[in-house]
Amino acid sequence: LSGQRFKTRKRDEKERFDPTQFQDCIIQGLTETGTDLEAVAKFLDASGAKLDYRRYAETLFDILVAGGMLAPGGTLADDMTRTNVCVFAAQEDLETMQAFAQVFNKLIRRYKYLEKGFEDEVKKLLLFLKGFSESERNKLAMLTGILLANGTLNASILNSLYNENLVKEGVSAAFAVKLFKSWINEKDINAVAVSLRKVNMDNRLMELFPANKQSVEHFSKYFTEAGLKELSEYVRNQQTIGARKELQKELQEQMSRGDPFKDIILYVKEEMKKNNISEQTVVAIIWSSVMSTVEWNKKEELVAEQAIKHLKQYSPLLAAFTTQGQSELTLLLKIQEYCYDNIHFMKAFQKIVVLFYKAEVLSEEPILKWYKDAHLAKGKSVFLEQMKKFVEWLKNAEEESESEGEEGD
């Protein structure tokens, strides 16, 4: 307060960052344990109390994976001592890598603070892949797959594989084959899919290839030939789901803009061809898009009239994609589902079907098939009762046309 300044006491300087001594201790201990991985795990557990794992996490993991400290690019630092008790010097088989995965599991469970350091280490190792031999890459891939399966690692580490140089030289795709094989071997494709979805990587797998090879066909061929058919099918399904969502979004925008039907039909047909989407899928997408563009009346007596007016306008669009009996049946089931799920539409079902029959969106055969045995359980007694008279009329009309045909003969 009187303006005097006091010198703060100089604190003790922190110990200099020197990983050499730490490395020597770890390597000496590993040399003594030999290749008995149970003994290795016990040694690492005990050493955590004496050595500063928090500060030297990178050095520790470098040694356990590569046998010594890694220089930038993935080569072992020349002036350092090394050990053969490491992943890269081990046998190249799944059983050995599972045993090593246990060593990492135990270590990280015991010293939770190593979790982040280990993830950073794996991300770094993936960026160094070109500096390792093919056998070393294979071992690392198997180990990473196992650790992803048991939750020691998070799937976000795979971001490192999208490095441009690794992708361009085919290293990323080759590494991914071994990684996914061991991951799926430990779990299954559904568990893998869940992990990928959590980190928004379920739609990015094609980026393992250069831009000119990022197609479902190329991905599918590459991974199927490598024995990963389930991964190929998963990516194909993801692509189709993505294409469907995109189609529905674009359709709704085109409808709200009031684009001409001929333009919408042309766009949809191009998307069907490009993404191998079936007519049945498309008719279901068009139906839900058409029904979502309107604010429906809450009064049951008014909603039927509103629906007929709206659907009459869109019937040419639906007619363009009901060229097969199966597509017509799909549309009927979608109408049934919609009327059941939206209570105000319960009484409108028959009116919608008759409208589509008159507009040549639906024909006799699929309607009769739906009535006989192809309907859903949802509200079936109500809808079958509504359709009874119309179905009888259809049957009579069919019989009359048949007998007229016979008289003509």
mmCIF file of C-alpha atoms in Angstrom:
data_model
loop_
_atom_site.group_PDB
_atom_site.id
_atom_site.type_symbol
_atom_site.label_atom_id
_atom_site.label_comp_id
_atom_site.label_asym_id
_atom_site.label_seq_id
_atom_site.Cartn_x
_atom_site.Cartn_y
_atom_site.Cartn_z
ATOM 1 C CA LEU A 1 0.000 0.000 0.000
ATOM 2 C CA SER A 2 2.892 2.351 0.708
ATOM 3 C CA GLY A 3 4.207 1.732 -2.803
ATOM 4 C CA GLN A 4 6.940 -0.708 -1.811
ATOM 5 C CA ARG A 5 7.570 -3.786 -3.987
ATOM 6 C CA PHE A 6 8.490 -7.152 -2.593
ATOM 7 C CA LYS A 7 10.471 -9.610 -4.702
ATOM 8 C CA THR A 8 8.649 -12.902 -4.979
ATOM 9 C CA ARG A 9 10.846 -15.791 -4.009
ATOM 10 C CA LYS A 10 12.154 -17.608 -7.036
ATOM 11 C CA ARG A 11 10.565 -21.034 -7.132
ATOM 12 C CA ASP A 12 12.610 -24.171 -7.627
ATOM 13 C CA GLU A 13 13.101 -24.765 -11.336
ATOM 14 C CA LYS A 14 11.179 -27.684 -12.781
ATOM 15 C CA GLU A 15 13.139 -30.782 -13.609
ATOM 16 C CA ARG A 16 14.305 -30.578 -17.225
ATOM 17 C CA PHE A 17 12.299 -32.611 -19.732
ATOM 18 C CA ASP A 18 14.653 -35.543 -20.299
ATOM 19 C CA PRO A 19 13.070 -38.695 -21.699
ATOM 20 C CA THR A 20 16.408 -40.557 -22.082
ATOM 21 C CA GLN A 21 16.607 -41.619 -18.457
ATOM 22 C CA PHE A 22 12.925 -42.608 -18.500
ATOM 23 C CA GLN A 23 13.478 -44.640 -21.671
ATOM 24 C CA ASP A 24 16.470 -46.464 -20.178
ATOM 25 C CA CYS A 25 14.440 -47.473 -17.103
ATOM 26 C CA ILE A 26 11.542 -48.804 -19.206
ATOM 27 C CA ILE A 27 13.777 -50.640 -21.690
ATOM 28 C CA GLN A 28 15.857 -52.201 -18.923
ATOM 29 C CA GLY A 29 12.668 -53.408 -17.197
ATOM 30 C CA LEU A 30 11.248 -54.845 -20.441
ATOM 31 C CA THR A 31 14.517 -56.616 -21.212
ATOM 32 C CA GLU A 32 14.350 -58.269 -17.794
ATOM 33 C CA THR A 33 10.707 -59.383 -18.213
ATOM 34 C CA GLY A 34 11.340 -60.811 -21.692
ATOM 35 C CA THR A 35 8.396 -61.656 -23.941
ATOM 36 C CA ASP A 36 6.132 -62.842 -21.101
ATOM 37 C CA LEU A 37 3.355 -60.257 -21.536
ATOM 38 C CA GLU A 38 1.840 -61.027 -18.110
ATOM 39 C CA ALA A 39 5.186 -60.047 -16.560
ATOM 40 C CA VAL A 40 5.330 -56.976 -18.828
ATOM 41 C CA ALA A 41 1.897 -55.821 -17.589
ATOM 42 C CA LYS A 42 2.975 -56.299 -13.944
ATOM 43 C CA PHE A 43 6.235 -54.404 -14.510
ATOM 44 C CA LEU A 44 4.389 -51.463 -16.144
ATOM 45 C CA ASP A 45 1.851 -51.415 -13.314
ATOM 46 C CA ALA A 46 4.567 -51.256 -10.651
ATOM 47 C CA SER A 47 6.710 -48.712 -12.554
ATOM 48 C CA GLY A 48 3.851 -46.191 -12.689
ATOM 49 C CA ALA A 49 4.372 -45.518 -8.979
ATOM 50 C CA LYS A 50 8.080 -44.676 -9.482
ATOM 51 C CA LEU A 51 8.287 -43.195 -12.995
ATOM 52 C CA ASP A 52 6.550 -40.094 -14.336
ATOM 53 C CA TYR A 53 4.086 -41.656 -16.819
ATOM 54 C CA ARG A 54 2.093 -38.446 -17.029
ATOM 55 C CA ARG A 55 5.042 -36.474 -18.406
ATOM 56 C CA TYR A 56 6.586 -39.241 -20.543
ATOM 57 C CA ALA A 57 3.421 -40.886 -21.950
ATOM 58 C CA GLU A 58 4.587 -40.482 -25.555
ATOM 59 C CA THR A 59 7.988 -42.053 -24.808
ATOM 60 C CA LEU A 60 6.315 -44.934 -22.958
ATOM 61 C CA PHE A 61 3.943 -45.745 -25.829
ATOM 62 C CA ASP A 62 6.653 -45.310 -28.485
ATOM 63 C CA ILE A 63 8.700 -47.983 -26.680
ATOM 64 C CA LEU A 64 5.775 -50.384 -26.246
ATOM 65 C CA VAL A 65 4.814 -50.130 -29.918
ATOM 66 C CA ALA A 66 8.129 -49.608 -31.756
ATOM 67 C CA GLY A 67 10.792 -50.664 -29.227
ATOM 68 C CA GLY A 68 12.301 -47.204 -28.797
ATOM 69 C CA MET A 69 11.636 -43.495 -29.254
ATOM 70 C CA LEU A 70 10.354 -42.516 -32.693
ATOM 71 C CA ALA A 71 11.791 -39.625 -34.667
ATOM 72 C CA PRO A 72 9.383 -37.562 -36.833
ATOM 73 C CA GLY A 73 8.262 -39.674 -39.802
ATOM 74 C CA GLY A 74 8.275 -42.950 -37.889
ATOM 75 C CA THR A 75 11.929 -44.028 -37.826
ATOM 76 C CA LEU A 76 13.567 -45.136 -34.573
ATOM 77 C CA ALA A 77 15.965 -42.601 -33.101
ATOM 78 C CA ASP A 78 19.492 -43.951 -33.783
ATOM 79 C CA ASP A 79 21.222 -42.857 -30.608
ATOM 80 C CA MET A 80 18.752 -44.546 -28.277
ATOM 81 C CA THR A 81 18.696 -48.012 -26.762
ATOM 82 C CA ARG A 82 15.946 -50.345 -27.974
ATOM 83 C CA THR A 83 13.969 -53.378 -26.904
ATOM 84 C CA ASN A 84 12.470 -56.300 -28.788
ATOM 85 C CA VAL A 85 9.623 -56.513 -26.287
ATOM 86 C CA CYS A 86 7.256 -54.424 -28.399
ATOM 87 C CA VAL A 87 4.394 -54.701 -30.889
ATOM 88 C CA PHE A 88 6.600 -54.229 -33.980
ATOM 89 C CA ALA A 89 8.992 -57.035 -32.981
ATOM 90 C CA ALA A 90 6.204 -59.474 -32.071
ATOM 91 C CA GLN A 91 4.685 -62.195 -34.230
ATOM 92 C CA GLU A 92 2.252 -61.009 -36.893
ATOM 93 C CA ASP A 93 -0.891 -62.811 -35.798
ATOM 94 C CA LEU A 94 -4.205 -61.942 -34.165
ATOM 95 C CA GLU A 95 -3.562 -63.940 -30.973
ATOM 96 C CA THR A 96 -0.311 -62.090 -30.220
ATOM 97 C CA MET A 97 -1.954 -58.718 -30.896
ATOM 98 C CA GLN A 98 -4.840 -59.646 -28.563
ATOM 99 C CA ALA A 99 -2.262 -60.338 -25.829
ATOM 100 C CA PHE A 100 -0.610 -56.948 -26.459
ATOM 101 C CA ALA A 101 -4.031 -55.265 -26.389
ATOM 102 C CA GLN A 102 -4.446 -56.663 -22.869
ATOM 103 C CA VAL A 103 -1.169 -55.009 -21.810
ATOM 104 C CA PHE A 104 -2.443 -51.601 -23.031
ATOM 105 C CA ASN A 105 -5.875 -52.216 -21.469
ATOM 106 C CA LYS A 106 -4.453 -53.006 -18.044
ATOM 107 C CA LEU A 107 -2.042 -50.077 -18.151
ATOM 108 C CA ILE A 108 -4.723 -47.530 -19.130
ATOM 109 C CA ARG A 109 -7.279 -48.914 -16.674
ATOM 110 C CA ARG A 110 -4.680 -48.607 -13.913
ATOM 111 C CA TYR A 111 -3.540 -45.096 -14.912
ATOM 112 C CA LYS A 112 -6.656 -43.424 -16.337
ATOM 113 C CA TYR A 113 -4.779 -40.219 -17.130
ATOM 114 C CA LEU A 114 -2.906 -42.114 -19.900
ATOM 115 C CA GLU A 115 -6.124 -42.413 -21.953
ATOM 116 C CA LYS A 116 -5.696 -39.096 -23.781
ATOM 117 C CA GLY A 117 -1.952 -39.621 -24.285
ATOM 118 C CA PHE A 118 -2.602 -43.040 -25.798
ATOM 119 C CA GLU A 119 -5.179 -41.676 -28.259
ATOM 120 C CA ASP A 120 -2.708 -38.963 -29.300
ATOM 121 C CA GLU A 121 -0.016 -41.619 -29.713
ATOM 122 C CA VAL A 122 -2.181 -43.772 -32.003
ATOM 123 C CA LYS A 123 -3.168 -40.723 -34.100
ATOM 124 C CA LYS A 124 0.560 -39.945 -34.474
ATOM 125 C CA LEU A 125 1.440 -43.559 -35.354
ATOM 126 C CA LEU A 126 -1.218 -43.568 -38.081
ATOM 127 C CA LEU A 127 0.311 -40.441 -39.604
ATOM 128 C CA PHE A 128 3.734 -42.198 -39.537
ATOM 129 C CA LEU A 129 2.474 -45.318 -41.382
ATOM 130 C CA LYS A 130 4.692 -44.754 -44.424
ATOM 131 C CA GLY A 131 7.753 -44.914 -42.171
ATOM 132 C CA PHE A 132 6.895 -48.468 -41.025
ATOM 133 C CA SER A 133 7.357 -51.768 -42.833
ATOM 134 C CA GLU A 134 4.307 -53.612 -44.198
ATOM 135 C CA SER A 135 4.505 -56.162 -41.377
ATOM 136 C CA GLU A 136 4.687 -53.398 -38.741
ATOM 137 C CA ARG A 137 1.659 -51.697 -40.313
ATOM 138 C CA ASN A 138 -0.273 -54.965 -40.255
ATOM 139 C CA LYS A 139 0.452 -55.514 -36.565
ATOM 140 C CA LEU A 140 -0.520 -51.939 -35.705
ATOM 141 C CA ALA A 141 -3.738 -52.306 -37.729
ATOM 142 C CA MET A 142 -4.717 -55.527 -35.931
ATOM 143 C CA LEU A 143 -3.912 -54.019 -32.523
ATOM 144 C CA THR A 144 -5.879 -50.831 -33.299
ATOM 145 C CA GLY A 145 -8.905 -52.875 -34.434
ATOM 146 C CA ILE A 146 -8.895 -54.866 -31.186
ATOM 147 C CA LEU A 147 -8.535 -51.718 -29.059
ATOM 148 C CA LEU A 148 -11.407 -50.047 -30.953
ATOM 149 C CA ALA A 149 -13.560 -53.136 -30.353
ATOM 150 C CA ASN A 150 -12.968 -53.198 -26.592
ATOM 151 C CA GLY A 151 -13.434 -49.440 -26.194
ATOM 152 C CA THR A 152 -9.859 -48.556 -25.204
ATOM 153 C CA LEU A 153 -9.718 -46.330 -28.287
ATOM 154 C CA ASN A 154 -12.336 -44.003 -29.764
ATOM 155 C CA ALA A 155 -13.136 -44.282 -33.492
ATOM 156 C CA SER A 156 -12.225 -40.588 -33.948
ATOM 157 C CA ILE A 157 -8.547 -41.684 -34.179
ATOM 158 C CA LEU A 158 -9.378 -42.915 -37.699
ATOM 159 C CA ASN A 159 -9.346 -39.279 -38.845
ATOM 160 C CA SER A 160 -5.565 -39.659 -39.204
ATOM 161 C CA LEU A 161 -6.122 -42.161 -42.042
ATOM 162 C CA TYR A 162 -7.633 -39.404 -44.182
ATOM 163 C CA ASN A 163 -4.199 -37.819 -44.513
ATOM 164 C CA GLU A 164 -3.785 -36.907 -48.197
ATOM 165 C CA ASN A 165 -0.421 -38.654 -48.717
ATOM 166 C CA LEU A 166 -1.523 -41.878 -47.022
ATOM 167 C CA VAL A 167 -4.721 -41.947 -49.082
ATOM 168 C CA LYS A 168 -2.964 -41.161 -52.375
ATOM 169 C CA GLU A 169 -0.431 -43.980 -51.954
ATOM 170 C CA GLY A 170 -3.054 -46.566 -50.972
ATOM 171 C CA VAL A 171 -1.617 -46.955 -47.448
ATOM 172 C CA SER A 172 -4.872 -45.892 -45.734
ATOM 173 C CA ALA A 173 -7.080 -48.396 -47.575
ATOM 174 C CA ALA A 174 -4.655 -51.309 -47.043
ATOM 175 C CA PHE A 175 -4.334 -50.448 -43.343
ATOM 176 C CA ALA A 176 -8.140 -50.166 -43.018
ATOM 177 C CA VAL A 177 -8.585 -53.717 -44.355
ATOM 178 C CA LYS A 178 -6.505 -55.252 -41.537
ATOM 179 C CA LEU A 179 -7.995 -52.899 -38.949
ATOM 180 C CA PHE A 180 -11.651 -53.643 -39.826
ATOM 181 C CA LYS A 181 -10.969 -57.381 -40.060
ATOM 182 C CA SER A 182 -9.714 -57.516 -36.468
ATOM 183 C CA TRP A 183 -12.437 -55.094 -35.266
ATOM 184 C CA ILE A 184 -15.260 -57.137 -36.831
ATOM 185 C CA ASN A 185 -13.603 -60.342 -35.586
ATOM 186 C CA GLU A 186 -13.854 -59.030 -31.998
ATOM 187 C CA LYS A 187 -17.388 -57.601 -32.340
ATOM 188 C CA ASP A 188 -19.577 -57.512 -35.473
ATOM 189 C CA ILE A 189 -20.472 -55.056 -38.225
ATOM 190 C CA ASN A 190 -23.389 -53.599 -36.191
ATOM 191 C CA ALA A 191 -21.118 -52.699 -33.256
ATOM 192 C CA VAL A 192 -18.604 -51.179 -35.711
ATOM 193 C CA ALA A 193 -21.415 -49.155 -37.318
ATOM 194 C CA VAL A 194 -22.525 -47.778 -33.921
ATOM 195 C CA SER A 195 -18.963 -46.666 -33.081
ATOM 196 C CA LEU A 196 -18.533 -44.990 -36.475
ATOM 197 C CA ARG A 197 -21.911 -43.243 -36.215
ATOM 198 C CA LYS A 198 -21.019 -41.783 -32.795
ATOM 199 C CA VAL A 199 -18.093 -39.872 -34.304
ATOM 200 C CA ASN A 200 -19.878 -39.005 -37.599
ATOM 201 C CA MET A 201 -17.596 -41.284 -39.569
ATOM 202 C CA ASP A 202 -20.257 -43.648 -40.931
ATOM 203 C CA ASN A 203 -20.501 -41.650 -44.171
ATOM 204 C CA ARG A 204 -16.779 -40.942 -44.599
ATOM 205 C CA LEU A 205 -15.290 -44.376 -45.283
ATOM 206 C CA MET A 206 -15.042 -43.769 -49.024
ATOM 207 C CA GLU A 207 -12.526 -41.005 -48.252
ATOM 208 C CA LEU A 208 -9.985 -43.803 -47.664
ATOM 209 C CA PHE A 209 -9.576 -43.662 -51.462
ATOM 210 C CA PRO A 210 -8.438 -40.775 -53.697
ATOM 211 C CA ALA A 211 -11.214 -38.529 -55.075
ATOM 212 C CA ASN A 212 -11.270 -40.261 -58.475
ATOM 213 C CA LYS A 213 -11.923 -43.636 -56.805
ATOM 214 C CA GLN A 214 -14.540 -42.533 -54.263
ATOM 215 C CA SER A 215 -17.428 -44.600 -55.602
ATOM 216 C CA VAL A 216 -19.517 -47.312 -53.951
ATOM 217 C CA GLU A 217 -18.510 -49.701 -56.756
ATOM 218 C CA HIS A 218 -14.772 -49.207 -56.167
ATOM 219 C CA PHE A 219 -15.130 -49.404 -52.366
ATOM 220 C CA SER A 220 -17.304 -52.508 -52.616
ATOM 221 C CA LYS A 221 -14.943 -54.311 -55.009
ATOM 222 C CA TYR A 222 -11.819 -53.475 -52.958
ATOM 223 C CA PHE A 223 -13.196 -54.557 -49.561
ATOM 224 C CA THR A 224 -15.177 -57.555 -50.868
ATOM 225 C CA GLU A 225 -12.041 -58.934 -52.546
ATOM 226 C CA ALA A 226 -10.185 -58.390 -49.243
ATOM 227 C CA GLY A 227 -12.800 -60.573 -47.482
ATOM 228 C CA LEU A 228 -14.856 -57.751 -45.929
ATOM 229 C CA LYS A 229 -18.183 -58.192 -47.700
ATOM 230 C CA GLU A 230 -20.144 -57.002 -44.638
ATOM 231 C CA LEU A 231 -18.269 -53.672 -44.663
ATOM 232 C CA SER A 232 -18.956 -53.266 -48.409
ATOM 233 C CA GLU A 233 -22.679 -53.877 -47.850
ATOM 234 C CA TYR A 234 -22.718 -51.486 -44.911
ATOM 235 C CA VAL A 235 -21.208 -48.660 -47.007
ATOM 236 C CA ARG A 236 -23.602 -49.436 -49.876
ATOM 237 C CA ASN A 237 -26.569 -49.176 -47.478
ATOM 238 C CA GLN A 238 -25.223 -45.946 -45.970
ATOM 239 C CA GLN A 239 -24.875 -44.478 -49.424
ATOM 240 C CA THR A 240 -28.445 -45.461 -50.335
ATOM 241 C CA ILE A 241 -29.831 -44.039 -47.074
ATOM 242 C CA GLY A 242 -27.930 -40.794 -47.693
ATOM 243 C CA ALA A 243 -29.196 -40.628 -51.278
ATOM 244 C CA ARG A 244 -32.799 -41.223 -50.109
ATOM 245 C CA LYS A 245 -32.599 -38.444 -47.520
ATOM 246 C CA GLU A 246 -31.119 -36.093 -50.115
ATOM 247 C CA LEU A 247 -33.840 -37.047 -52.621
ATOM 248 C CA GLN A 248 -36.632 -36.408 -50.101
ATOM 249 C CA LYS A 249 -35.153 -33.050 -49.076
ATOM 250 C CA GLU A 250 -34.760 -31.909 -52.696
ATOM 251 C CA LEU A 251 -38.264 -33.165 -53.604
ATOM 252 C CA GLN A 252 -39.858 -31.148 -50.803
ATOM 253 C CA GLU A 253 -37.979 -28.040 -51.930
ATOM 254 C CA GLN A 254 -39.076 -28.552 -55.553
ATOM 255 C CA MET A 255 -42.688 -29.030 -54.473
ATOM 256 C CA SER A 256 -42.696 -25.948 -52.245
ATOM 257 C CA ARG A 257 -41.247 -23.913 -55.154
ATOM 258 C CA GLY A 258 -43.986 -25.290 -57.416
ATOM 259 C CA ASP A 259 -41.575 -26.731 -60.012
ATOM 260 C CA PRO A 260 -43.264 -28.338 -63.059
ATOM 261 C CA PHE A 261 -43.935 -32.075 -62.637
ATOM 262 C CA LYS A 262 -41.977 -32.949 -65.785
ATOM 263 C CA ASP A 263 -38.837 -31.397 -64.211
ATOM 264 C CA ILE A 264 -39.419 -33.194 -60.887
ATOM 265 C CA ILE A 265 -39.987 -36.533 -62.689
ATOM 266 C CA LEU A 266 -36.795 -36.102 -64.724
ATOM 267 C CA TYR A 267 -34.772 -35.269 -61.579
ATOM 268 C CA VAL A 268 -36.158 -38.261 -59.646
ATOM 269 C CA LYS A 269 -35.487 -40.680 -62.528
ATOM 270 C CA GLU A 270 -31.885 -39.484 -62.780
ATOM 271 C CA GLU A 271 -31.407 -39.966 -59.006
ATOM 272 C CA MET A 272 -32.941 -43.454 -59.198
ATOM 273 C CA LYS A 273 -30.494 -44.448 -61.917
ATOM 274 C CA LYS A 274 -27.469 -42.793 -60.299
ATOM 275 C CA ASN A 275 -28.039 -44.257 -56.808
ATOM 276 C CA ASN A 276 -29.719 -47.514 -57.787
ATOM 277 C CA ILE A 277 -32.950 -46.652 -55.920
ATOM 278 C CA SER A 278 -35.981 -48.846 -56.640
ATOM 279 C CA GLU A 279 -39.357 -47.531 -57.841
ATOM 280 C CA GLN A 280 -40.993 -48.860 -54.640
ATOM 281 C CA THR A 281 -38.619 -46.782 -52.511
ATOM 282 C CA VAL A 282 -39.226 -43.715 -54.668
ATOM 283 C CA VAL A 283 -43.028 -43.944 -54.531
ATOM 284 C CA ALA A 284 -42.830 -44.128 -50.712
ATOM 285 C CA ILE A 285 -40.561 -41.035 -50.655
ATOM 286 C CA ILE A 286 -42.912 -39.111 -53.002
ATOM 287 C CA TRP A 287 -45.946 -40.021 -50.889
ATOM 288 C CA SER A 288 -44.377 -38.787 -47.635
ATOM 289 C CA SER A 289 -43.059 -35.642 -49.382
ATOM 290 C CA VAL A 290 -46.506 -34.872 -50.834
ATOM 291 C CA MET A 291 -48.180 -35.361 -47.446
ATOM 292 C CA SER A 292 -45.628 -33.213 -45.585
ATOM 293 C CA THR A 293 -46.088 -30.108 -47.764
ATOM 294 C CA VAL A 294 -49.517 -29.284 -46.267
ATOM 295 C CA GLU A 295 -50.815 -28.029 -42.934
ATOM 296 C CA TRP A 296 -53.732 -30.454 -42.493
ATOM 297 C CA ASN A 297 -57.097 -29.465 -41.046
ATOM 298 C CA LYS A 298 -57.737 -30.834 -37.562
ATOM 299 C CA LYS A 299 -61.441 -31.518 -38.305
ATOM 300 C CA GLU A 300 -62.112 -35.003 -39.595
ATOM 301 C CA GLU A 301 -65.030 -33.931 -41.826
ATOM 302 C CA LEU A 302 -62.877 -31.307 -43.585
ATOM 303 C CA VAL A 303 -59.561 -33.150 -43.867
ATOM 304 C CA ALA A 304 -60.851 -35.738 -46.390
ATOM 305 C CA GLU A 305 -61.993 -32.997 -48.746
ATOM 306 C CA GLN A 306 -58.675 -31.168 -48.332
ATOM 307 C CA ALA A 307 -56.694 -34.387 -48.932
ATOM 308 C CA ILE A 308 -58.603 -35.271 -52.127
ATOM 309 C CA LYS A 309 -58.057 -31.805 -53.555
ATOM 310 C CA HIS A 310 -54.332 -31.896 -52.687
ATOM 311 C CA LEU A 311 -53.708 -35.465 -53.893
ATOM 312 C CA LYS A 312 -55.621 -34.936 -57.145
ATOM 313 C CA GLN A 313 -53.110 -32.222 -57.967
ATOM 314 C CA TYR A 314 -50.147 -34.572 -57.307
ATOM 315 C CA SER A 315 -51.563 -37.757 -58.860
ATOM 316 C CA PRO A 316 -49.632 -37.301 -62.180
ATOM 317 C CA LEU A 317 -46.384 -37.277 -60.177
ATOM 318 C CA LEU A 318 -47.304 -40.469 -58.305
ATOM 319 C CA ALA A 319 -48.568 -42.118 -61.516
ATOM 320 C CA ALA A 320 -45.108 -41.668 -63.087
ATOM 321 C CA PHE A 321 -43.636 -43.966 -60.411
ATOM 322 C CA THR A 322 -46.306 -46.668 -60.136
ATOM 323 C CA THR A 323 -45.481 -48.526 -63.336
ATOM 324 C CA GLN A 324 -45.142 -51.854 -61.467
ATOM 325 C CA GLY A 325 -47.720 -53.736 -59.411
ATOM 326 C CA GLN A 326 -45.293 -53.882 -56.488
ATOM 327 C CA SER A 327 -44.946 -50.067 -56.509
ATOM 328 C CA GLU A 328 -48.742 -49.692 -56.421
ATOM 329 C CA LEU A 329 -48.935 -52.092 -53.490
ATOM 330 C CA THR A 330 -46.186 -50.127 -51.687
ATOM 331 C CA LEU A 331 -48.216 -46.939 -52.171
ATOM 332 C CA LEU A 332 -51.381 -48.626 -50.828
ATOM 333 C CA LEU A 333 -49.520 -49.752 -47.706
ATOM 334 C CA LYS A 334 -48.103 -46.263 -47.215
ATOM 335 C CA ILE A 335 -51.615 -44.760 -47.492
ATOM 336 C CA GLN A 336 -52.931 -47.310 -44.978
ATOM 337 C CA GLU A 337 -50.070 -46.561 -42.562
ATOM 338 C CA TYR A 338 -50.560 -42.796 -42.901
ATOM 339 C CA CYS A 339 -54.329 -42.947 -42.338
ATOM 340 C CA TYR A 340 -53.838 -45.159 -39.283
ATOM 341 C CA ASP A 341 -51.056 -42.998 -37.758
ATOM 342 C CA ASN A 342 -52.998 -39.735 -38.367
ATOM 343 C CA ILE A 343 -56.338 -40.240 -36.663
ATOM 344 C CA HIS A 344 -58.148 -37.510 -38.687
ATOM 345 C CA PHE A 345 -57.496 -39.534 -41.859
ATOM 346 C CA MET A 346 -59.101 -42.789 -40.655
ATOM 347 C CA LYS A 347 -62.278 -42.198 -42.698
ATOM 348 C CA ALA A 348 -60.445 -40.806 -45.733
ATOM 349 C CA PHE A 349 -58.676 -44.044 -46.756
ATOM 350 C CA GLN A 350 -61.283 -45.309 -49.233
ATOM 351 C CA LYS A 351 -61.718 -41.871 -50.821
ATOM 352 C CA ILE A 352 -57.938 -41.582 -51.432
ATOM 353 C CA VAL A 353 -57.772 -45.075 -52.984
ATOM 354 C CA VAL A 354 -60.762 -44.379 -55.274
ATOM 355 C CA LEU A 355 -59.230 -41.051 -56.339
ATOM 356 C CA PHE A 356 -55.953 -42.793 -57.259
ATOM 357 C CA TYR A 357 -57.857 -45.522 -59.104
ATOM 358 C CA LYS A 358 -59.683 -42.916 -61.209
ATOM 359 C CA ALA A 359 -56.417 -41.004 -61.791
ATOM 360 C CA GLU A 360 -54.737 -44.266 -62.953
ATOM 361 C CA VAL A 361 -52.199 -44.198 -60.145
ATOM 362 C CA LEU A 362 -53.596 -47.513 -58.819
ATOM 363 C CA SER A 363 -55.088 -50.408 -60.805
ATOM 364 C CA GLU A 364 -57.535 -53.230 -59.953
ATOM 365 C CA GLU A 365 -55.071 -56.058 -59.339
ATOM 366 C CA PRO A 366 -52.931 -54.431 -56.566
ATOM 367 C CA ILE A 367 -56.105 -53.112 -54.851
ATOM 368 C CA LEU A 368 -57.666 -56.612 -54.863
ATOM 369 C CA LYS A 369 -54.375 -58.142 -53.662
ATOM 370 C CA TRP A 370 -54.147 -55.566 -50.868
ATOM 371 C CA TYR A 371 -57.759 -56.350 -49.856
ATOM 372 C CA LYS A 372 -57.286 -60.113 -49.938
ATOM 373 C CA ASP A 373 -54.019 -60.678 -48.073
ATOM 374 C CA ALA A 374 -51.404 -57.926 -48.560
ATOM 375 C CA HIS A 375 -52.772 -55.308 -46.128
ATOM 376 C CA LEU A 376 -51.104 -54.303 -42.855
ATOM 377 C CA ALA A 377 -52.538 -55.189 -39.456
ATOM 378 C CA LYS A 378 -52.824 -51.479 -38.571
ATOM 379 C CA GLY A 379 -56.541 -50.600 -38.529
ATOM 380 C CA LYS A 380 -57.290 -53.388 -40.999
ATOM 381 C CA SER A 381 -60.907 -54.008 -39.880
ATOM 382 C CA VAL A 382 -61.774 -50.304 -40.392
ATOM 383 C CA PHE A 383 -60.075 -50.024 -43.774
ATOM 384 C CA LEU A 384 -61.312 -53.378 -45.126
ATOM 385 C CA GLU A 385 -64.876 -52.378 -44.176
ATOM 386 C CA GLN A 386 -64.440 -49.038 -45.970
ATOM 387 C CA MET A 387 -63.173 -50.783 -49.099
ATOM 388 C CA LYS A 388 -65.772 -53.576 -49.166
ATOM 389 C CA LYS A 389 -68.256 -51.992 -51.625
ATOM 390 C CA PHE A 390 -65.550 -50.651 -53.923
ATOM 391 C CA VAL A 391 -63.802 -54.042 -54.045
ATOM 392 C CA GLU A 392 -67.126 -55.754 -54.875
ATOM 393 C CA TRP A 393 -67.671 -53.229 -57.660
ATOM 394 C CA LEU A 394 -64.131 -53.906 -58.967
ATOM 395 C CA LYS A 395 -64.732 -57.671 -58.975
ATOM 396 C CA ASN A 396 -68.049 -57.281 -60.817
ATOM 397 C CA ALA A 397 -66.478 -54.916 -63.341
ATOM 398 C CA GLU A 398 -63.695 -57.446 -63.880
ATOM 399 C CA GLU A 399 -66.167 -60.320 -64.350
ATOM 400 C CA GLU A 400 -68.255 -58.240 -66.796
ATOM 401 C CA SER A 401 -65.180 -57.348 -68.884
ATOM 402 C CA GLU A 402 -64.145 -61.027 -68.910
ATOM 403 C CA SER A 403 -67.589 -62.209 -70.094
ATOM 404 C CA GLU A 404 -67.648 -59.456 -72.741
ATOM 405 C CA GLY A 405 -64.264 -60.685 -73.921
ATOM 406 C CA GLU A 406 -65.574 -64.259 -74.158
ATOM 407 C CA GLU A 407 -68.632 -63.117 -76.204
ATOM 408 C CA GLY A 408 -66.279 -61.247 -78.540
ATOM 409 C CA ASP A 409 -64.346 -64.490 -79.137
#
